[in-house]
XYZ file of C-alpha atoms in Angstrom:
723
model
C 91.844 65.764 112.392
C 88.481 64.484 111.271
C 86.406 66.165 108.571
C 82.480 65.763 107.938
C 80.045 67.605 106.104
C 76.894 69.023 108.238
C 74.102 71.142 107.581
C 73.219 74.025 109.993
C 70.472 71.790 111.800
C 73.461 68.896 112.630
C 76.081 71.895 113.650
C 73.687 74.216 115.642
C 70.801 71.608 116.744
C 71.993 70.470 120.060
C 73.235 72.791 123.023
C 76.693 73.972 121.692
C 78.368 77.571 121.687
C 81.146 78.169 119.114
C 83.634 80.846 120.443
C 85.862 82.589 118.300
C 89.086 83.287 120.311
C 89.558 87.063 121.147
C 92.604 87.188 118.903
C 90.893 86.573 116.102
C 90.262 89.258 113.455
C 87.054 91.180 113.623
C 83.845 90.537 111.567
C 84.952 92.003 107.977
C 82.464 90.752 105.694
C 80.345 93.414 103.700
C 77.256 93.543 101.544
C 79.063 93.794 98.047
C 81.483 90.588 98.283
C 79.428 87.980 100.720
C 76.006 88.702 101.898
C 74.443 89.619 98.490
C 76.173 86.726 96.984
C 75.124 84.165 99.902
C 71.771 85.870 99.881
C 71.547 84.803 96.100
C 72.434 81.349 96.618
C 69.899 80.633 99.403
C 67.177 82.320 97.519
C 68.068 80.013 94.309
C 67.928 76.742 96.737
C 64.644 77.905 98.149
C 63.216 78.739 94.841
C 64.145 75.495 93.469
C 62.116 73.940 96.511
C 59.266 75.565 95.277
C 58.958 73.739 91.975
C 56.744 70.801 91.956
C 59.659 68.518 90.683
C 61.339 69.375 94.190
C 59.445 66.580 95.789
C 60.844 64.030 93.457
C 64.301 65.379 93.047
C 65.180 67.860 95.871
C 67.735 70.375 94.866
C 71.595 69.515 95.506
C 72.511 71.471 98.821
C 74.716 74.858 98.677
C 78.311 74.060 99.924
C 79.434 77.228 102.429
C 82.735 76.150 102.843
C 85.072 74.774 105.775
C 85.086 75.471 109.438
C 87.899 74.431 111.901
C 86.990 73.617 115.155
C 88.935 72.603 118.181
C 87.308 70.898 121.153
C 87.461 72.500 124.589
C 87.117 70.986 128.140
C 84.087 71.928 130.114
C 83.023 70.799 133.574
C 79.809 68.588 133.904
C 76.825 71.034 133.682
C 78.105 73.600 131.371
C 77.268 73.618 127.785
C 79.654 72.315 125.222
C 82.134 74.486 123.934
C 84.233 74.533 120.327
C 87.005 77.012 119.797
C 86.639 78.176 116.408
C 90.141 78.320 114.824
C 89.149 79.177 111.366
C 85.879 80.013 109.605
C 84.466 82.374 111.835
C 82.999 84.853 109.522
C 81.025 82.506 107.305
C 79.862 80.564 110.977
C 79.052 84.376 112.674
C 77.041 85.273 109.362
C 75.282 81.897 109.098
C 73.771 82.798 112.465
C 73.131 86.142 111.262
C 71.124 84.982 108.361
C 69.408 82.298 110.519
C 68.235 84.663 113.097
C 66.892 87.105 110.240
C 65.098 84.372 108.616
C 63.393 83.579 111.981
C 62.238 87.332 112.570
C 60.622 87.341 109.126
C 58.976 84.052 109.747
C 57.910 84.938 112.786
C 55.864 88.060 111.350
C 54.891 86.273 108.059
C 55.063 82.578 108.509
C 54.162 79.664 110.473
C 54.906 79.389 114.391
C 56.413 75.744 113.860
C 58.903 77.205 111.390
C 59.936 80.142 113.265
C 60.138 77.649 116.622
C 63.004 75.299 113.759
C 64.836 78.288 113.721
C 64.882 79.276 117.156
C 66.553 76.068 118.145
C 69.353 76.671 116.062
C 70.318 80.444 117.207
C 69.295 79.792 121.341
C 70.551 77.558 123.420
C 67.920 77.540 126.186
C 68.278 80.050 128.833
C 67.478 77.696 131.895
C 70.762 75.809 131.182
C 73.207 78.506 130.600
C 75.525 79.875 133.158
C 75.558 83.479 132.056
C 73.720 85.594 129.704
C 76.154 85.006 126.727
C 75.743 81.396 126.664
C 72.379 81.773 125.236
C 73.961 82.617 121.874
C 75.108 79.707 119.599
C 78.032 81.587 118.502
C 80.221 84.056 120.547
C 82.293 86.235 118.584
C 85.892 87.739 119.335
C 85.807 90.631 121.937
C 85.446 93.730 119.780
C 82.178 92.462 117.827
C 80.283 91.189 121.023
C 78.161 94.494 121.480
C 77.217 94.548 117.694
C 76.554 90.716 117.856
C 74.394 91.242 120.882
C 72.559 94.169 119.181
C 72.082 92.104 115.850
C 70.654 89.032 117.640
C 68.556 90.632 120.424
C 64.704 91.863 119.894
C 65.518 95.532 120.613
C 67.579 98.000 118.812
C 70.736 98.988 120.752
C 71.568 102.747 120.375
C 75.101 103.217 119.133
C 75.585 100.043 117.429
C 73.561 100.968 114.049
C 76.989 100.846 112.165
C 78.276 97.693 113.479
C 78.735 95.507 110.249
C 76.908 92.824 112.238
C 73.754 94.732 112.985
C 73.899 95.728 109.459
C 74.228 92.183 107.955
C 71.280 91.254 109.810
C 69.501 94.128 108.758
C 70.425 93.204 105.334
C 69.024 89.517 105.517
C 65.744 90.423 107.403
C 65.295 93.104 104.609
C 66.310 90.811 101.525
C 64.063 87.832 103.226
C 61.075 90.091 103.656
C 61.457 91.741 100.090
C 61.333 88.066 98.683
C 58.469 86.373 100.732
C 55.864 89.185 100.088
C 56.767 89.581 96.464
C 53.707 89.656 94.479
C 55.277 90.921 91.078
C 55.410 89.034 87.792
C 58.808 87.752 88.398
C 57.765 86.371 92.183
C 58.264 82.792 92.782
C 55.415 80.239 93.311
C 53.506 80.107 96.216
C 51.772 82.006 99.271
C 54.225 84.233 101.606
C 54.001 81.344 104.162
C 54.756 78.629 101.665
C 57.921 80.707 100.423
C 59.071 81.406 103.911
C 58.715 77.550 104.785
C 60.829 76.625 101.501
C 63.433 79.470 102.671
C 63.487 77.776 106.561
C 64.121 74.308 105.044
C 66.829 75.662 102.940
C 68.714 77.286 105.745
C 67.980 74.342 107.878
C 68.850 71.516 105.645
C 70.182 72.435 102.521
C 73.041 74.339 103.495
C 76.371 72.506 103.901
C 79.650 73.278 105.846
C 82.366 70.965 106.073
C 83.629 70.823 109.501
C 87.220 70.074 110.558
C 87.306 68.598 114.245
C 90.807 69.210 115.537
C 92.234 66.313 117.920
C 94.455 66.969 120.887
C 97.424 66.140 118.928
C 96.690 68.466 116.231
C 98.764 71.829 116.062
C 95.872 74.469 115.583
C 98.469 77.293 114.728
C 99.991 75.203 111.813
C 96.600 74.640 110.328
C 95.567 78.031 110.949
C 98.515 79.107 108.944
C 98.119 76.786 106.207
C 94.509 77.540 105.449
C 95.262 81.110 105.190
C 98.651 82.338 104.961
C 98.852 82.288 101.187
C 96.135 83.697 98.681
C 94.104 85.061 101.919
C 92.579 88.275 102.634
C 93.915 87.597 106.014
C 96.664 90.479 107.120
C 99.893 89.670 108.135
C 99.055 91.272 111.133
C 96.054 88.591 111.974
C 98.433 85.835 111.569
C 100.913 87.492 113.816
C 98.303 88.120 116.530
C 97.005 84.666 116.185
C 100.704 83.211 116.584
C 101.206 85.561 119.600
C 98.076 84.506 121.474
C 98.577 80.663 120.875
C 102.009 81.281 122.139
C 100.784 82.881 125.241
C 98.155 80.071 125.958
C 100.895 77.635 125.716
C 102.662 79.646 128.349
C 99.605 79.569 130.519
C 99.431 83.504 130.353
C 95.910 85.194 131.180
C 95.165 85.844 127.466
C 92.274 87.924 127.946
C 94.141 90.515 130.160
C 97.100 90.366 127.425
C 94.574 91.480 125.069
C 93.106 93.981 127.037
C 96.374 95.392 128.020
C 97.969 95.537 124.897
C 96.613 94.197 121.771
C 93.016 95.540 121.940
C 93.727 99.424 120.663
C 95.697 97.343 117.467
C 92.116 95.900 116.533
C 90.456 99.325 115.829
C 89.554 100.434 112.566
C 92.384 103.091 111.921
C 95.322 100.274 111.830
C 93.435 98.200 109.350
C 92.751 101.336 107.311
C 94.458 101.169 103.907
C 97.010 104.070 103.614
C 99.198 105.121 100.582
C 102.799 104.259 100.295
C 103.886 104.929 97.120
C 101.582 104.114 94.470
C 100.403 101.024 96.704
C 97.752 100.832 99.391
C 98.350 98.823 102.253
C 96.929 98.476 105.791
C 98.427 100.554 108.310
C 99.115 97.853 110.838
C 100.818 95.610 108.139
C 103.016 98.841 107.351
C 103.867 99.313 111.032
C 104.788 95.486 111.546
C 106.819 95.664 108.718
C 108.838 98.903 110.019
C 108.804 97.148 113.292
C 110.617 93.748 112.084
C 113.137 96.106 110.197
C 113.994 97.890 113.138
C 114.209 95.302 115.404
C 116.289 92.350 113.076
C 118.233 95.308 111.509
C 117.797 93.608 108.188
C 115.407 94.713 105.115
C 111.761 92.642 105.972
C 110.019 92.154 102.426
C 106.099 92.747 102.873
C 105.339 89.072 101.591
C 107.720 87.986 104.119
C 106.355 89.624 107.280
C 104.656 86.774 109.327
C 107.184 84.371 108.220
C 110.122 86.616 109.442
C 107.724 87.361 112.768
C 107.546 83.283 113.237
C 111.308 82.815 113.011
C 112.065 85.717 115.419
C 109.814 84.131 117.954
C 111.001 80.643 117.367
C 114.579 81.554 117.749
C 114.186 84.020 120.818
C 113.840 83.928 124.493
C 111.006 86.595 125.215
C 107.663 85.725 126.521
C 104.587 86.303 124.254
C 103.676 88.667 127.124
C 106.953 90.578 126.756
C 106.755 90.511 123.110
C 103.105 92.254 123.266
C 103.825 94.663 125.260
C 106.755 95.742 123.361
C 104.587 95.727 120.060
C 102.137 97.925 122.063
C 104.565 100.591 123.029
C 105.970 100.842 119.693
C 102.591 100.874 118.023
C 101.980 103.919 119.967
C 105.149 105.450 118.945
C 104.617 104.732 115.559
C 101.259 106.475 115.599
C 102.552 109.076 117.338
C 105.207 109.647 114.358
C 102.373 111.403 112.211
C 101.003 113.433 115.414
C 103.954 115.250 116.282
C 103.571 118.997 116.481
C 104.307 120.577 113.271
C 106.618 123.253 114.827
C 108.896 120.310 116.105
C 111.858 118.712 114.655
C 109.966 115.654 114.540
C 107.081 116.938 113.217
C 108.829 118.990 110.163
C 110.635 115.565 109.460
C 107.234 113.719 109.317
C 105.731 116.324 106.974
C 108.526 117.172 104.845
C 110.264 113.787 104.337
C 107.337 111.150 104.828
C 104.495 113.040 103.592
C 105.866 115.600 101.112
C 108.625 113.536 99.770
C 106.518 110.238 100.049
C 109.658 108.343 101.641
C 108.049 106.159 104.297
C 110.660 103.526 103.909
C 112.647 105.598 106.539
C 110.126 104.239 109.040
C 111.997 101.707 110.658
C 114.802 104.340 111.981
C 112.363 106.839 112.558
C 110.681 104.453 114.861
C 113.608 103.659 116.449
C 114.638 106.890 117.297
C 111.194 107.695 118.699
C 110.636 104.701 120.861
C 113.440 105.872 123.234
C 112.908 107.725 126.643
C 114.571 111.087 126.726
C 116.652 110.058 129.854
C 118.157 107.597 127.248
C 118.219 109.243 123.830
C 118.611 112.994 124.645
C 116.741 115.205 122.461
C 119.514 116.922 120.718
C 120.874 113.653 119.709
C 117.252 112.837 118.218
C 116.927 115.974 116.465
C 120.316 115.935 115.157
C 119.707 112.267 113.365
C 116.342 113.751 112.022
C 118.115 116.730 110.700
C 120.634 114.991 109.246
C 118.717 112.361 107.347
C 116.110 114.986 106.030
C 118.666 117.146 104.695
C 120.309 113.943 102.880
C 116.488 113.112 101.322
C 115.727 116.631 100.530
C 118.935 117.559 98.843
C 118.894 114.340 96.841
C 115.233 114.832 95.914
C 116.007 118.509 94.699
C 118.643 117.338 92.479
C 116.378 114.438 91.193
C 119.382 111.773 92.422
C 117.915 108.578 93.009
C 116.665 107.563 96.718
C 116.032 104.025 95.561
C 118.680 102.575 97.658
C 117.197 104.351 100.852
C 116.148 101.120 102.117
C 119.330 99.377 102.276
C 120.782 102.553 103.611
C 118.289 102.942 106.596
C 119.146 99.385 107.579
C 123.032 100.319 107.534
C 121.675 103.518 109.781
C 120.076 100.918 112.174
C 123.088 98.979 112.360
C 125.027 102.030 113.370
C 122.729 103.523 115.961
C 122.430 100.268 117.397
C 126.097 99.918 117.748
C 126.450 103.480 119.134
C 123.384 103.381 121.396
C 120.508 105.733 121.916
C 122.830 108.111 123.712
C 124.835 108.895 120.367
C 122.428 107.952 117.893
C 122.463 111.704 116.065
C 126.065 111.574 115.896
C 126.300 108.076 114.477
C 123.524 108.797 111.896
C 125.218 112.016 110.852
C 128.538 110.275 110.578
C 127.460 107.351 108.690
C 125.441 109.891 106.279
C 128.944 111.889 105.793
C 130.817 108.674 104.916
C 128.713 107.464 102.047
C 130.495 107.978 98.651
C 128.543 105.508 96.218
C 126.668 107.652 93.523
C 123.275 106.125 95.083
C 124.056 107.573 98.827
C 126.252 110.454 98.410
C 124.968 113.399 100.424
C 124.541 116.320 97.860
C 126.886 118.924 98.472
C 126.362 122.701 98.254
C 127.890 123.438 94.767
C 125.898 120.596 93.116
C 122.951 121.984 94.862
C 123.226 125.206 93.733
C 123.959 124.484 90.153
C 121.299 122.350 89.835
C 118.651 124.695 91.451
C 119.833 127.753 89.601
C 118.185 126.656 86.576
C 116.154 123.578 86.899
C 112.285 123.952 85.867
C 111.441 122.798 89.411
C 107.971 123.638 89.117
C 107.907 120.923 85.883
C 110.118 118.511 88.135
C 108.876 118.110 91.280
C 105.069 117.450 92.461
C 103.052 119.966 94.045
C 103.435 118.892 97.396
C 107.052 118.578 97.368
C 107.184 122.291 95.772
C 104.808 123.558 98.284
C 107.021 121.946 101.139
C 110.192 123.518 99.690
C 108.580 127.144 99.600
C 107.192 126.464 103.032
C 110.378 125.869 104.440
C 111.526 128.910 102.826
C 108.903 130.807 104.344
C 109.504 129.479 107.735
C 112.906 130.202 107.491
C 111.908 134.115 106.826
C 109.931 134.211 109.802
C 112.622 133.442 112.102
C 112.844 130.841 115.433
C 109.532 129.912 116.851
C 107.852 132.469 119.030
C 108.587 135.491 116.829
C 105.783 134.219 114.160
C 103.634 131.629 113.415
C 104.776 128.940 111.016
C 103.787 128.992 107.097
C 100.106 127.926 106.975
C 99.393 124.603 104.868
C 97.808 123.777 101.976
C 98.477 126.959 99.738
C 98.727 126.898 96.082
C 101.913 127.449 94.212
C 102.030 130.556 92.078
C 104.088 131.961 89.035
C 104.902 135.233 89.361
C 105.318 135.606 85.719
C 102.518 133.525 84.566
C 102.641 130.329 82.572
C 100.677 132.185 79.923
C 103.219 135.141 79.581
C 102.481 136.083 76.101
C 99.036 137.325 76.870
C 100.418 140.513 79.112
C 104.152 140.124 79.585
C 105.574 140.029 75.948
C 105.970 143.318 74.945
C 109.591 143.643 75.367
C 110.584 140.301 73.739
C 108.409 140.053 70.885
C 110.217 139.358 67.796
C 113.392 138.141 69.250
C 113.668 134.446 69.311
C 116.370 134.282 71.912
C 114.690 136.565 74.313
C 111.344 134.950 74.258
C 113.367 131.504 74.897
C 114.821 133.157 77.778
C 111.625 134.253 79.134
C 110.281 130.684 78.860
C 112.835 128.876 80.341
C 112.675 131.242 83.230
C 108.730 130.687 84.295
C 109.380 127.563 85.839
C 112.616 128.353 88.035
C 112.805 128.555 91.632
C 113.011 132.307 91.713
C 109.638 132.672 90.029
C 107.558 130.617 92.286
C 105.646 131.670 95.486
C 102.788 130.586 97.749
C 99.211 132.338 97.511
C 95.913 131.103 99.141
C 93.227 129.494 96.938
C 91.430 132.489 96.837
C 93.944 134.718 95.580
C 95.266 132.512 93.086
C 92.397 132.983 90.649
C 92.363 136.857 90.928
C 96.123 136.797 89.900
C 95.899 134.822 87.055
C 97.801 136.304 84.008
C 97.415 140.026 84.920
C 100.389 142.241 84.502
C 102.855 142.959 87.573
C 101.974 146.696 87.878
C 98.629 148.742 88.526
C 99.744 150.905 85.537
C 100.142 148.532 82.975
C 96.667 146.635 84.185
C 95.041 149.688 83.583
C 96.844 150.240 80.381
C 95.424 146.601 79.156
C 91.705 147.509 80.146
C 91.788 145.203 83.114
C 89.595 145.529 86.052
C 91.326 145.909 89.234
C 95.037 146.069 90.461
C 98.185 144.559 89.140
C 99.596 141.513 90.698
C 102.060 143.131 92.824
C 99.453 144.908 94.759
C 97.468 142.260 94.905
C 100.425 140.369 96.711
C 100.898 142.956 98.920
C 97.316 143.747 99.849
C 95.999 140.032 100.482
C 99.119 138.088 101.274
C 100.699 137.798 104.727
C 103.787 135.943 103.609
C 107.211 137.456 104.050
C 108.017 135.519 100.650
C 105.385 137.947 98.840
C 106.292 140.707 101.213
C 109.754 140.784 99.916
C 109.210 139.866 96.401
C 106.588 142.955 96.162
C 108.707 145.794 97.929
C 111.697 144.995 96.366
C 110.512 145.285 92.796
C 108.379 148.149 92.038
C 108.274 148.723 88.571
C 108.924 145.382 86.713
C 109.628 141.745 87.217
C 112.112 140.484 84.737
C 114.321 137.526 83.914
C 117.281 139.187 86.086
C 115.303 139.739 88.934
C 113.865 136.134 88.836
C 117.610 135.018 88.808
C 118.641 137.040 91.823
C 115.691 135.985 93.864
C 116.423 132.419 93.030
C 119.974 132.973 94.428
C 118.449 134.187 97.454
C 116.074 131.153 97.719
C 118.923 128.869 97.169
C 120.670 130.593 99.975
C 118.077 129.624 102.361
C 117.617 126.094 101.308
C 121.245 125.367 101.744
C 121.048 126.820 105.371
C 117.849 125.121 105.861
C 119.344 121.570 104.928
C 123.146 121.830 105.539
C 125.731 119.374 105.203
C 127.536 118.355 108.399
C 130.609 120.389 108.149
C 128.579 123.729 107.619
C 126.949 125.098 110.464
C 122.920 126.018 110.017
C 119.841 126.161 111.824
C 119.519 123.349 114.107
C 123.079 121.464 113.161
C 126.067 122.015 114.985
C 129.594 120.871 113.801
C 130.207 117.298 115.112
C 133.876 116.189 116.687
C 135.018 113.391 118.639
C 134.792 115.776 121.719
C 131.194 116.835 121.310
C 129.248 116.478 124.476
C 126.056 114.845 123.485
C 124.173 114.853 127.017
C 124.824 114.197 130.222
C 125.551 110.442 131.012
C 125.982 109.937 127.598
C 129.205 111.660 126.306
C 132.462 112.382 128.021
C 130.649 114.743 130.599
C 130.824 113.348 133.992
C 133.133 110.147 133.438
C 135.924 109.293 135.381
C 139.449 109.153 133.762
C 138.792 105.215 133.607
C 135.716 106.191 131.340
C 133.099 105.053 133.929
C 130.016 107.152 134.898
C 129.581 107.409 138.564
C 127.600 110.599 138.548
C 124.584 109.777 136.674
C 121.343 109.259 137.615
C 121.700 105.336 138.746
C 124.580 106.331 141.053
C 122.671 104.917 144.085
C 122.050 101.576 142.353
C 125.846 101.462 141.354
C 126.796 101.852 144.552
C 124.320 99.342 146.047
C 125.154 96.492 143.518
C 128.903 97.212 144.556
C 128.549 96.335 148.089
C 126.706 93.067 147.604
C 128.273 89.392 148.171
C 126.125 86.969 146.580
C 126.311 86.257 142.834
C 122.610 86.476 141.643
C 119.950 88.897 142.680
C 116.243 88.435 141.434
C 114.261 91.626 141.953
C 111.330 93.437 140.768
C 111.275 96.756 138.772
C 109.836 98.467 141.805
C 112.856 97.492 143.952
C 115.315 98.471 141.509
C 113.675 101.839 141.301
C 113.610 102.076 145.392
C 117.273 101.290 145.444
C 118.257 103.805 142.883
C 116.009 106.680 144.550
C 114.516 107.714 141.214
C 111.807 106.178 139.036
C 113.101 103.778 136.155
C 112.543 105.359 132.812
C 109.736 104.685 130.449
C 111.956 102.649 127.826
C 112.787 100.404 131.004
C 109.236 99.232 131.235
C 108.780 98.582 127.722
C 112.005 97.875 125.857
C 114.330 94.896 126.505
C 117.611 96.497 125.065
C 117.510 99.270 127.558
C 118.697 96.673 130.097
C 121.363 95.375 127.831
C 122.823 97.929 125.935
C 125.743 99.771 127.524
C 126.100 102.668 125.064
C 122.533 103.478 125.112
C 121.401 103.089 128.564
C 122.646 104.755 131.732
C 120.843 102.094 133.755
C 122.789 99.211 131.880
C 125.916 101.487 132.265
C 125.101 101.781 136.118
C 124.524 97.840 136.475
C 127.618 97.144 134.304
C 130.170 99.502 135.736
C 129.111 97.979 139.214
C 130.570 94.391 137.993
C 127.105 93.200 137.175
C 124.649 92.490 133.944
C 121.028 92.279 133.700
C 119.150 88.590 132.547
C 115.805 87.023 132.515
C 114.333 90.554 132.295
C 110.505 90.065 132.001
C 108.592 93.168 130.811
C 105.124 91.694 131.720
C 106.217 90.624 134.817
C 108.547 93.479 135.464
C 111.158 91.320 137.004
C 114.958 91.082 136.525
C 117.464 88.907 137.612
C 121.382 90.340 138.278
C 124.176 88.137 137.806
C 127.609 89.325 138.929
C 129.722 89.556 135.503
C 132.714 87.795 137.411
C 131.522 85.460 140.164
C 133.741 84.713 143.263
C 135.299 88.220 142.723
């Protein structure tokens, strides 16, 4: 590589385009961290140029950093193109600054200064082959509309929020304010003189180190070296760059790959920081950590995301296009995890486990269970897996047993479902959880759960989201199966029936008896004394007595707590509470209600040997779905009656040893469409236990090889050639 220091005039003075590859991250610089500090530095140089001594001792140039460029081969007659390997943020910002100053100079400065800057931000339209070639810098796909709006002469509706438009506007405002400032703190000279100094600054007194790559230089290695350590780049940015460099080496159509697979991942939602425990991380990096853990079936640490991904790519046989297709499909499945209907098993799992219990570490297994088509992973098996894992986590959380080992347990479960295949994933998860005996992994039994919940001060031990989730689950179980009633409303408030400040209106029968007072205090925060109310009813209930009579006797306006619950709450929790206790609410009532609620909790989240809603006793003979269990198999254990029966028959009749085919041909022979997983997941073609398609191929005496998801082709090879 060659390294030289250049001014903006040297960089932009010729007819050259600096193209940012579409797989680079979008423009992310902002006012506080980059625009204002840059403007402060530029203004300082301009103000020193205005000083009389500048004619004798010009100010030192201001260093802006480095950019890495890769020369591109262009036909004769075309404008020279350099690809921006690194430094696109500062190069783009410099163009915005130059054009912003040009705009101000055009209105308040000298024509020759405006022309001097125009040369640095525009190529001559007469030699441009298309409209985009007039720009010296051409940003990545997502930023092009915003860049054109910023650099164009007229406002473009809908682009006001673009960071590029806002950056350009900031520099225009800053330069105008400084040039026209006539206050006591103003720099010397007239507005035209100030602007001339500013033009000289941005043209000749800024410096960039330009690193030009030579043909033998590895652009990817240089990019990683400059950005991977101590850089604000996301791990996903490095992964993206690696994949597209990989695709270019393969000669793939990177523009199409970007549009078809990666463009959605460049949206703001994916770069948004979301909470994970006490930390915040970009959603896309959390996805890649879950995805890599799922795919590699071992724990992948956050700071090794890119390294692990690179090693996986270097050691694999999949094309860049196939990997991108798989990532895009799994990213959509990952996004769907949080958008599942609340009343569904997967929706409840996400709400209860991921959100309320803050256990996002289950994401790799959760994603694995949701990535498969239902023809491969039957719904009853997926539901069984999610319910079993939810029960394991909820029981341990309620008993305050550690879940710190769950990240390693998730890896164990991933290996179990991979070995069993998606057709028996639920059974595999349930059995693996059941067999755990270590203190950090034991599935809490009914006796231990009941013992703890009877007396535990849950209100103090559980966070509000966890306490609310627990009571919501009980309310849902009281309302019965879906269809007989709406699910419990969200975001209600946890309310004490006997108030926390019970000494105000609930103390007459225990005053003077220390043991009775202590017993009452110990009952306030237990499960049986807690319920849910809306935020409007909560202040009205407050510390008021239980009955209307006691409330009136105390001189308190309105009704007692019991009547308010009956009149203003639609929850079954509160209806049963109020109807069953007309006269009083005592410690004995709290104990009885605690037992009733614990009964519900045990049924909602059962252990495997106990029947409950949505679970079943699992035995070796359980039929887990057509084509996936024992049903429909011959005495030899081979399924000849599944979805791909005709494909099995066709393959059995073939005489050659290798048959290359397209996916559409396979579907035509099978007489049925291939499942979603066949088009998006490589294991679908190779996992005998998990895929009905793979079983049909295997049982016919063949195996799938050279599967290309991007090209939708496969080559069948006879398992025993010559047979």
